[in-house]
Coordinates of C-alpha atoms in Angstrom, one line a residue:
X159 CA 191.1 79.3 116.6
X160 CA 187.7 79.4 118.3
X161 CA 187.7 83.2 118.3
X162 CA 188.3 83.4 114.5
X163 CA 185.5 81.0 113.9
X164 CA 183.2 83.0 115.8
X165 CA 184.3 86.2 113.9
X166 CA 183.8 84.7 110.5
X167 CA 180.3 83.3 111.4
X168 CA 179.2 86.9 112.4
X169 CA 180.6 88.3 109.2
X170 CA 178.8 85.8 107.0
X171 CA 175.3 86.3 109.0
X172 CA 175.6 90.0 108.5
X173 CA 176.3 89.8 105.0
X174 CA 173.4 87.6 104.4
X175 CA 171.0 89.9 106.3
X176 CA 172.1 92.8 103.9
X177 CA 171.7 91.1 100.8
X178 CA 168.6 92.0 98.8
X179 CA 166.0 89.4 98.0
X180 CA 163.8 90.0 95.0
X181 CA 160.0 88.9 95.5
X182 CA 158.9 86.2 93.3
X183 CA 155.1 86.3 94.0
X184 CA 153.0 89.4 92.7
X185 CA 149.9 90.6 94.5
X186 CA 146.8 89.0 93.6
X187 CA 143.0 90.0 93.3
X188 CA 144.0 93.6 92.5
X189 CA 140.7 95.5 92.1
X190 CA 138.8 98.8 92.8
X191 CA 136.4 98.1 95.9
X192 CA 134.7 101.8 96.3
X193 CA 134.2 104.7 94.1
X194 CA 133.1 108.4 94.6
X195 CA 133.2 111.4 92.5
X196 CA 136.8 112.2 93.6
X197 CA 138.5 109.0 94.7
X198 CA 138.8 105.3 94.0
X199 CA 139.6 102.6 96.7
X200 CA 142.1 99.9 95.7
X201 CA 142.5 96.6 97.5
X202 CA 144.7 93.2 96.9
X203 CA 146.1 90.4 98.4
X204 CA 149.8 90.6 99.3
X205 CA 152.4 88.6 97.3
X206 CA 155.7 87.5 98.9
X207 CA 157.5 90.7 99.2
X208 CA 157.7 93.0 102.4
X209 CA 155.9 95.8 100.6
X210 CA 154.5 97.0 97.4
X211 CA 154.4 100.3 95.2
X212 CA 151.4 101.5 93.0
X213 CA 152.0 103.5 89.9
X214 CA 149.0 105.6 88.7
X215 CA 148.1 107.2 85.4
X216 CA 144.9 109.2 84.1
X217 CA 143.5 108.3 80.9
X218 CA 145.9 105.5 80.0
X219 CA 147.8 102.4 81.5
X220 CA 150.9 103.4 83.4
X221 CA 154.0 103.5 81.1
X222 CA 156.6 103.7 83.9
X223 CA 158.2 100.7 85.8
X224 CA 159.9 101.2 89.1
X225 CA 163.7 100.8 89.0
X226 CA 165.8 98.7 91.4
X227 CA 167.9 100.3 94.0
X228 CA 165.4 103.3 93.9
X229 CA 163.2 104.4 96.9
X230 CA 159.9 106.3 95.8
X231 CA 158.0 108.5 98.0
X232 CA 154.3 108.1 97.5
X233 CA 151.4 110.4 98.1
X234 CA 147.8 109.0 97.8
X235 CA 146.4 112.4 96.5
X236 CA 147.0 111.7 92.7
X237 CA 149.2 114.2 91.0
X238 CA 151.0 115.5 94.4
X239 CA 154.0 113.2 94.1
X240 CA 156.9 113.4 91.7
X241 CA 155.7 112.7 88.0
X242 CA 157.7 109.9 86.3
X243 CA 157.9 109.6 82.4
X244 CA 155.4 112.8 82.1
X245 CA 152.3 111.7 84.0
X246 CA 152.9 108.5 86.0
X247 CA 152.6 108.9 89.9
X248 CA 153.6 106.9 92.8
X249 CA 150.4 106.8 94.8
X250 CA 151.2 103.9 97.3
X251 CA 154.7 102.5 98.8
X252 CA 153.8 100.9 102.1
X253 CA 154.5 97.5 103.8
X254 CA 151.9 95.5 105.7
X255 CA 148.1 96.8 104.6
X256 CA 146.6 95.7 101.5
X257 CA 144.4 98.5 100.5
X258 CA 144.4 102.5 99.9
X259 CA 142.1 105.3 98.8
X260 CA 143.4 107.4 96.1
X261 CA 141.9 110.9 96.4
X262 CA 142.0 114.2 94.5
X263 CA 140.6 112.5 91.3
X264 CA 138.7 114.3 88.6
X265 CA 134.8 113.8 88.4
X266 CA 134.2 111.2 85.5
X267 CA 138.0 110.4 84.7
X268 CA 139.4 106.9 84.1
X269 CA 142.4 106.0 86.0
X270 CA 144.9 103.1 85.6
X271 CA 146.8 101.3 88.3
X272 CA 149.7 98.9 88.3
X273 CA 151.2 97.2 91.6
X274 CA 154.7 95.8 92.2
X275 CA 155.9 93.6 94.9
X276 CA 159.4 94.6 96.5
X277 CA 161.6 93.6 99.2
X278 CA 161.5 97.1 101.2
X279 CA 165.3 97.1 101.5
X280 CA 165.8 100.8 101.3
X281 CA 168.2 102.1 98.5
X282 CA 169.0 98.7 97.4
X283 CA 165.1 97.9 96.8
X284 CA 164.6 94.9 94.4
X285 CA 161.3 95.0 92.6
X286 CA 159.2 92.4 91.1
X287 CA 158.2 93.6 87.6
X288 CA 157.3 90.3 85.9
X289 CA 153.5 90.2 85.1
X290 CA 152.6 93.0 87.5
X291 CA 148.7 93.2 88.0
X292 CA 146.9 96.1 86.8
X293 CA 143.3 97.5 87.0
X294 CA 141.3 100.7 86.2
X295 CA 138.2 102.4 87.0
X296 CA 136.4 105.9 86.5
X297 CA 135.0 108.2 89.2
X298 CA 131.5 109.2 89.3
X299 CA 130.4 112.5 87.9
X300 CA 127.5 114.9 88.3
X301 CA 127.2 117.7 86.2
X302 CA 124.5 120.0 87.9
X303 CA 122.7 122.2 85.5
X304 CA 119.4 123.8 84.9
X305 CA 117.9 126.5 82.7
X306 CA 115.4 129.1 83.3
X307 CA 112.8 130.4 81.0
X308 CA 110.9 133.5 81.7
X309 CA 107.5 133.6 80.2
X310 CA 107.1 136.8 82.0
X311 CA 109.4 138.4 84.5
X312 CA 107.2 141.2 85.9
X313 CA 106.1 140.9 89.6
X314 CA 102.5 141.3 88.5
X315 CA 102.2 138.1 86.6
X316 CA 105.7 136.5 86.3
X317 CA 106.0 132.7 85.4
X318 CA 109.5 130.9 85.3
X319 CA 109.9 127.5 83.9
X320 CA 112.9 125.6 85.6
X321 CA 114.3 122.7 83.6
X322 CA 116.8 120.2 84.9
X323 CA 119.6 119.3 82.8
X324 CA 121.9 117.6 85.1
X325 CA 124.1 114.8 83.6
X326 CA 125.7 111.8 85.6
X327 CA 127.1 108.5 85.3
X328 CA 125.5 107.5 88.5
X329 CA 123.1 104.5 87.9
X330 CA 121.2 104.8 91.1
X331 CA 118.2 107.4 91.4
X332 CA 119.2 110.8 92.5
X333 CA 117.1 113.0 94.5
X334 CA 116.5 116.5 93.2
X335 CA 115.2 119.5 95.2
X336 CA 114.2 123.0 94.0
X337 CA 114.9 125.9 96.2
X338 CA 113.4 128.9 94.4
X339 CA 115.1 131.4 96.6
X340 CA 112.0 133.3 97.8
X341 CA 111.4 131.3 101.1
X342 CA 108.7 129.1 99.6
X343 CA 108.9 125.6 100.6
X344 CA 111.3 123.2 98.7
X345 CA 109.9 121.0 95.9
X346 CA 111.3 117.5 95.7
X347 CA 111.5 114.9 93.1
X348 CA 110.4 117.3 90.3
X349 CA 112.7 117.3 87.2
X350 CA 110.9 120.3 85.4
X351 CA 108.9 122.8 87.4
X352 CA 107.2 126.2 87.0
X353 CA 107.2 128.8 89.6
X354 CA 105.8 132.3 90.1
X355 CA 107.4 134.9 92.6
X356 CA 105.5 137.4 94.8
X357 CA 108.8 139.4 95.4
X358 CA 111.0 141.3 93.2
X359 CA 114.5 141.8 92.7
X360 CA 117.7 139.5 91.9
X361 CA 116.6 136.1 93.3
X362 CA 119.0 133.1 93.6
X363 CA 117.2 129.8 93.0
X364 CA 119.4 126.4 93.4
X365 CA 118.8 122.9 92.4
X366 CA 120.0 120.6 95.2
X367 CA 121.2 117.1 94.3
X368 CA 121.1 114.4 97.1
X369 CA 123.4 111.4 95.7
X370 CA 124.7 110.1 99.2
X371 CA 128.0 109.9 97.3
X372 CA 131.2 111.3 98.8
X373 CA 132.8 114.3 97.0
X374 CA 130.0 114.7 94.4
X375 CA 128.3 118.2 93.8
X376 CA 125.5 118.9 95.8
X377 CA 123.8 121.4 93.6
X378 CA 124.0 124.5 91.4
X379 CA 122.7 128.1 91.9
X380 CA 121.7 130.7 89.3
X381 CA 119.7 134.0 89.4
X382 CA 116.7 135.3 88.2
X383 CA 115.5 138.9 87.8
X384 CA 111.7 139.8 88.9
X385 CA 110.9 143.4 87.7
X386 CA 108.2 145.0 90.0
X387 CA 105.4 146.7 88.3
X388 CA 105.1 149.6 91.1
X389 CA 108.1 151.6 90.4
X390 CA 107.0 155.3 91.1
X391 CA 104.4 157.0 93.5
X392 CA 102.7 160.2 93.0
X393 CA 104.1 162.7 95.4
X394 CA 101.0 164.2 96.7
X395 CA 102.9 165.9 99.4
X396 CA 104.5 168.2 96.7
X397 CA 101.1 168.7 94.6
X398 CA 99.8 171.9 94.6
X399 CA 96.1 171.1 94.6
X400 CA 93.8 168.3 93.0
X401 CA 90.9 170.4 93.4
X402 CA 91.1 173.9 91.6
X403 CA 88.8 176.6 90.4
X404 CA 88.3 177.1 86.7
X405 CA 89.9 180.4 86.6
X406 CA 93.7 180.1 86.3
X407 CA 93.7 176.2 87.0
X408 CA 97.0 174.7 86.8
X409 CA 97.6 171.3 88.2
X410 CA 101.2 170.6 89.0
X411 CA 102.9 167.5 90.9
X412 CA 105.9 165.2 90.9
X413 CA 106.5 161.6 91.0
X414 CA 109.0 159.8 93.2
X415 CA 110.9 156.8 91.9
X416 CA 111.1 153.9 94.3
X417 CA 114.6 152.4 95.0
X418 CA 115.2 149.6 92.5
X419 CA 118.1 147.1 93.0
X420 CA 117.7 146.2 89.1
X421 CA 119.4 148.4 86.3
X422 CA 116.3 149.8 84.8
X423 CA 114.9 153.1 83.3
X424 CA 111.3 154.3 83.3
X425 CA 109.2 156.1 80.7
X426 CA 106.1 158.2 81.7
X427 CA 102.9 158.5 79.9
X428 CA 100.1 160.7 81.5
X429 CA 96.7 160.4 80.4
X430 CA 95.0 163.7 81.3
X431 CA 91.4 162.6 80.8
X432 CA 90.5 165.1 78.5
X433 CA 92.1 163.7 75.2
X434 CA 95.6 165.1 75.8
X435 CA 98.8 163.3 76.8
X436 CA 102.4 164.2 78.2
X437 CA 105.4 162.1 78.7
X438 CA 107.3 164.0 81.8
X439 CA 108.0 162.5 84.9
X440 CA 105.8 165.3 86.4
X441 CA 102.4 166.6 85.9
X442 CA 101.8 170.2 84.4
X443 CA 98.4 170.5 83.2
X444 CA 95.6 173.2 82.6
X445 CA 91.9 172.3 81.7
X446 CA 90.0 174.3 79.4
X447 CA 86.6 173.1 80.8
X448 CA 85.4 172.4 84.2
X449 CA 84.6 168.9 85.3
X450 CA 86.0 165.8 87.0
X451 CA 89.1 164.4 85.3
X452 CA 90.3 160.8 85.8
X453 CA 94.0 161.0 85.2
X454 CA 96.3 157.8 84.8
X455 CA 100.0 157.6 84.8
X456 CA 101.3 154.7 83.0
X457 CA 105.1 153.9 83.8
X458 CA 106.9 151.5 81.6
X459 CA 109.9 149.7 82.6
X460 CA 113.1 149.3 80.3
X461 CA 116.6 148.0 80.3
X462 CA 119.5 150.7 80.1
X463 CA 119.7 149.1 76.5
X464 CA 116.0 150.4 75.8
X465 CA 114.4 147.0 75.6
X466 CA 111.0 146.8 77.0
X467 CA 110.4 144.6 80.1
X468 CA 106.6 144.8 79.4
X469 CA 106.3 145.8 83.4
X470 CA 103.8 148.4 83.2
X471 CA 102.5 150.3 86.2
X472 CA 99.5 152.4 86.1
X473 CA 98.5 154.9 88.9
X474 CA 95.3 157.0 88.8
X475 CA 94.0 160.1 90.5
X476 CA 91.1 162.4 90.0
X477 CA 91.5 166.0 89.5
X478 CA 88.5 168.5 89.8
X479 CA 87.9 171.7 88.0
X480 CA 85.3 173.7 89.8
X481 CA 82.4 174.9 87.3
X482 CA 82.5 178.4 85.8
X483 CA 80.1 180.6 88.2
X484 CA 78.9 182.5 85.4
X485 CA 77.4 180.0 83.2
X486 CA 73.9 181.1 83.7
X487 CA 74.4 184.7 82.8
X488 CA 71.6 186.0 80.6
X489 CA 71.7 189.5 78.9
X490 CA 69.0 189.4 76.2
X491 CA 69.7 192.3 74.2
X492 CA 73.2 193.6 74.1
X493 CA 72.6 196.6 71.4
X494 CA 70.2 199.5 71.7
X495 CA 69.8 203.2 70.6
X496 CA 70.3 205.8 72.9
X497 CA 66.7 206.8 73.4
X498 CA 65.0 204.9 76.1
X499 CA 67.7 202.3 76.2
X500 CA 67.0 199.8 79.0
X501 CA 69.4 196.7 79.4
X502 CA 68.8 193.7 81.4
X503 CA 71.6 191.8 83.1
X504 CA 70.6 188.4 84.9
X505 CA 72.7 185.7 86.7
X506 CA 70.1 182.7 87.0
X507 CA 72.5 180.6 89.1
X508 CA 70.2 179.1 91.9
X509 CA 73.2 178.8 94.6
X510 CA 73.8 181.3 97.0
X511 CA 76.9 183.1 95.9
X512 CA 78.3 186.6 96.2
X513 CA 78.2 188.5 93.1
X514 CA 78.7 192.1 91.7
X515 CA 78.1 193.6 88.3
X516 CA 80.1 196.4 86.8
X517 CA 78.2 198.0 83.9
X518 CA 81.3 199.6 82.4
X519 CA 80.0 203.3 82.7
X520 CA 81.2 203.6 86.5
X521 CA 78.0 202.1 87.8
X522 CA 77.8 198.9 89.5
X523 CA 75.2 196.5 91.5
X524 CA 75.4 194.0 93.8
X525 CA 72.0 192.3 92.8
X526 CA 72.0 189.1 90.6
X527 CA 69.3 190.6 88.3
X528 CA 69.4 194.2 87.2
X529 CA 68.3 196.6 84.7
X530 CA 70.5 199.7 83.5
X531 CA 70.2 202.7 81.4
X532 CA 73.3 204.1 79.5
X533 CA 73.5 208.1 79.4
X534 CA 75.4 208.1 76.2
X535 CA 76.3 206.2 73.1
X536 CA 79.5 204.0 73.0
X537 CA 80.8 200.4 73.5
X538 CA 80.5 199.5 77.2
X539 CA 82.4 196.4 78.8
X540 CA 80.2 194.9 81.5
X541 CA 81.8 192.6 84.0
X542 CA 80.4 190.4 86.5
X543 CA 82.6 189.0 89.3
X544 CA 81.2 186.1 91.6
X545 CA 82.7 184.8 94.8
X546 CA 81.8 181.0 95.9
X547 CA 82.5 181.1 99.7
X548 CA 82.1 177.3 99.7
X549 CA 85.0 176.7 97.3
X550 CA 86.9 179.8 97.6
X551 CA 86.6 180.3 93.9
X552 CA 86.0 183.6 91.9
X553 CA 84.6 183.8 88.6
X554 CA 84.4 186.6 86.3
X555 CA 83.3 187.4 82.7
X556 CA 82.9 190.3 80.4
X557 CA 80.1 191.3 77.9
X558 CA 80.0 193.8 75.1
X559 CA 77.2 196.3 75.3
X560 CA 76.7 198.8 72.5
X561 CA 74.6 202.0 72.7
X562 CA 73.9 203.4 69.1
X563 CA 72.3 206.7 67.8
X564 CA 68.8 206.9 66.7
X565 CA 68.2 206.3 63.2
X566 CA 67.3 209.2 61.1
X567 CA 63.7 210.6 61.9
X568 CA 62.4 209.3 58.4
X569 CA 63.3 205.7 58.9
X570 CA 59.8 204.9 60.3
X571 CA 58.0 206.6 57.4
X572 CA 57.1 203.5 55.7
X573 CA 54.2 202.4 53.3
X574 CA 52.4 199.8 55.5
X575 CA 51.0 198.1 52.6
X576 CA 54.5 197.6 51.0
X577 CA 55.8 194.5 53.0
X578 CA 55.6 192.8 56.3
X579 CA 58.4 191.5 58.7
X580 CA 57.8 188.6 61.2
X581 CA 58.8 187.8 63.7
X582 CA 60.0 191.1 64.9
X583 CA 62.0 191.0 67.1
X584 CA 63.6 188.1 65.1
X585 CA 66.0 185.3 66.2
X586 CA 67.6 183.2 63.5
X587 CA 65.1 183.4 60.7
X588 CA 63.2 186.3 59.3
X589 CA 60.4 186.2 56.9
X590 CA 59.4 189.1 54.5
X591 CA 56.1 189.3 52.6
X592 CA 55.3 191.7 49.9
X593 CA 53.9 191.7 46.3
X594 CA 56.8 191.9 43.5
X595 CA 59.7 192.0 45.6
X596 CA 62.8 193.5 43.6
X597 CA 65.5 193.9 46.0
X598 CA 66.2 193.8 49.8
X599 CA 68.9 195.5 52.0
X600 CA 69.8 195.1 55.5
X601 CA 71.2 198.4 57.0
X602 CA 72.7 199.2 60.5
X603 CA 71.4 202.1 62.4
X604 CA 74.4 204.1 61.2
X605 CA 73.4 203.9 57.7
X606 CA 76.0 201.1 56.5
X607 CA 74.7 198.5 54.2
X608 CA 75.4 195.0 55.5
X609 CA 73.6 192.9 53.0
X610 CA 71.7 193.0 49.9
X611 CA 69.6 191.0 47.7
X612 CA 68.3 191.2 44.2
X613 CA 65.1 189.2 43.9
X614 CA 62.8 187.9 41.1
X615 CA 59.8 190.1 41.4
X616 CA 57.5 187.4 41.2
X617 CA 58.6 186.3 44.7
X618 CA 56.3 187.3 47.5
X619 CA 57.7 185.4 50.4
X620 CA 61.2 185.6 51.2
X621 CA 63.2 184.0 54.3
X622 CA 66.4 185.4 55.4
X623 CA 69.1 183.6 57.6
X624 CA 70.1 186.1 60.5
X625 CA 72.7 183.9 62.2
X626 CA 75.4 186.2 60.7
X627 CA 73.9 189.1 62.5
X628 CA 74.6 190.3 66.0
X629 CA 72.1 191.3 68.5
X630 CA 70.7 194.7 68.0
X631 CA 68.6 197.2 65.6
X632 CA 68.7 197.1 61.9
X633 CA 66.9 198.7 59.1
X634 CA 65.3 196.7 56.4
X635 CA 64.9 198.3 53.2
X636 CA 62.8 196.7 50.3
X637 CA 62.1 197.9 46.8
X638 CA 58.7 196.6 45.3
X639 CA 56.8 197.3 42.3
X640 CA 54.8 199.7 44.4
X641 CA 57.9 201.5 45.7
X642 CA 60.4 201.5 48.4
X643 CA 59.9 201.4 52.2
X644 CA 61.8 200.7 55.6
X645 CA 61.1 199.3 58.8
X646 CA 63.2 198.6 61.9
X647 CA 64.3 195.1 62.9
X648 CA 65.2 194.0 66.2
X649 CA 67.4 190.8 66.4
X650 CA 67.8 188.9 69.6
X651 CA 70.2 185.9 70.0

């Protein structure tokens, strides 16, 4: 009998332990106690159950209620556990403790939480779903941003404005620092700031944000492009010569583009210093006069789309064309009649150079000043060649010398009282004086009339422009009221 009683007592005791007991007192003081950009910390005072479960939902209050006799697996990383009723998540299901930090939250988002007491009886869990406490809160957010305005992006005079556009819901003062990416010291507590770069290329400035709040962004990085002005060099190593003799001068040289990390194209503009230009990447230029020429190369920088960046690089160099060595040649008369002809050939250059005259008739001379007589009529091409040992330059020039037949023997049979010519030899202007001039003719020594005038016979003085006539001998024939006469005229220019 006693044995049966003990067995019954054991059975009743076991049954009592296995029966679930639903809690009757929910947690209290359910609230958010700490906030970051990615987490919210919850705390509460436990009710009379053995454990509690928290349902979380983003944007709206939870619309899922735990079901009796169901065990839920939590994950304090929001969204990582099983979703219920679409977007409800179990973020806590533990006995004993009265706080939890919910992680993996979005910045600046609002989350809602409901907490339920239960008896922690495994599969036969009973939940207290009456008047379950709720709370909600929003995470902090920092949306770091800044703009860069380039007033000039060329290395020579670049100026960038950095404007802080960061948005946040953090009420405490944030600390901002600018790192311009060029190794210059950081600048703190400046919301907007200007900066100029002394380097070129792609530079990565950043805005650093110190909030002292976990999980918040610490800054943002962007890029600027600083285009250098010096993009090419004149390749003097491949330049033929910057000092050349006038005869056959031809200046040729190349430019070498410098390696550029930016995507740009170059346009060239050579200013030759004599009023001419070219747009090649290389120089090829001959000068028509001797002298010193200041040459500039302007290199313009463009994007591959053809937009000008305004970054101009000007390179300068000096080219020297050595003077013509024959600039002081003097041949006073270049046309004579054969009889007693005597031509003067002078080079009045004061510098000591080596020269030689070739008279065109087979004779030559090494003297700078010469007289020469031709033995026959004709057109002779005289040449002088000069060598300057100091510069290595040769100079040469040619001169036309004409020897004519003598005029007819009666050319000098004139009536001395008919007219007067002066000056004779003449240069640019000839004056004729006579009584009653009717006509005037200018004839070459071969008898060809070159110019004629019909004149009012009341004119006694006449002036004739000789600029159209070359140096040499001519015949002037004048008809007056008293007859016709001729005189020889020598023109020297």
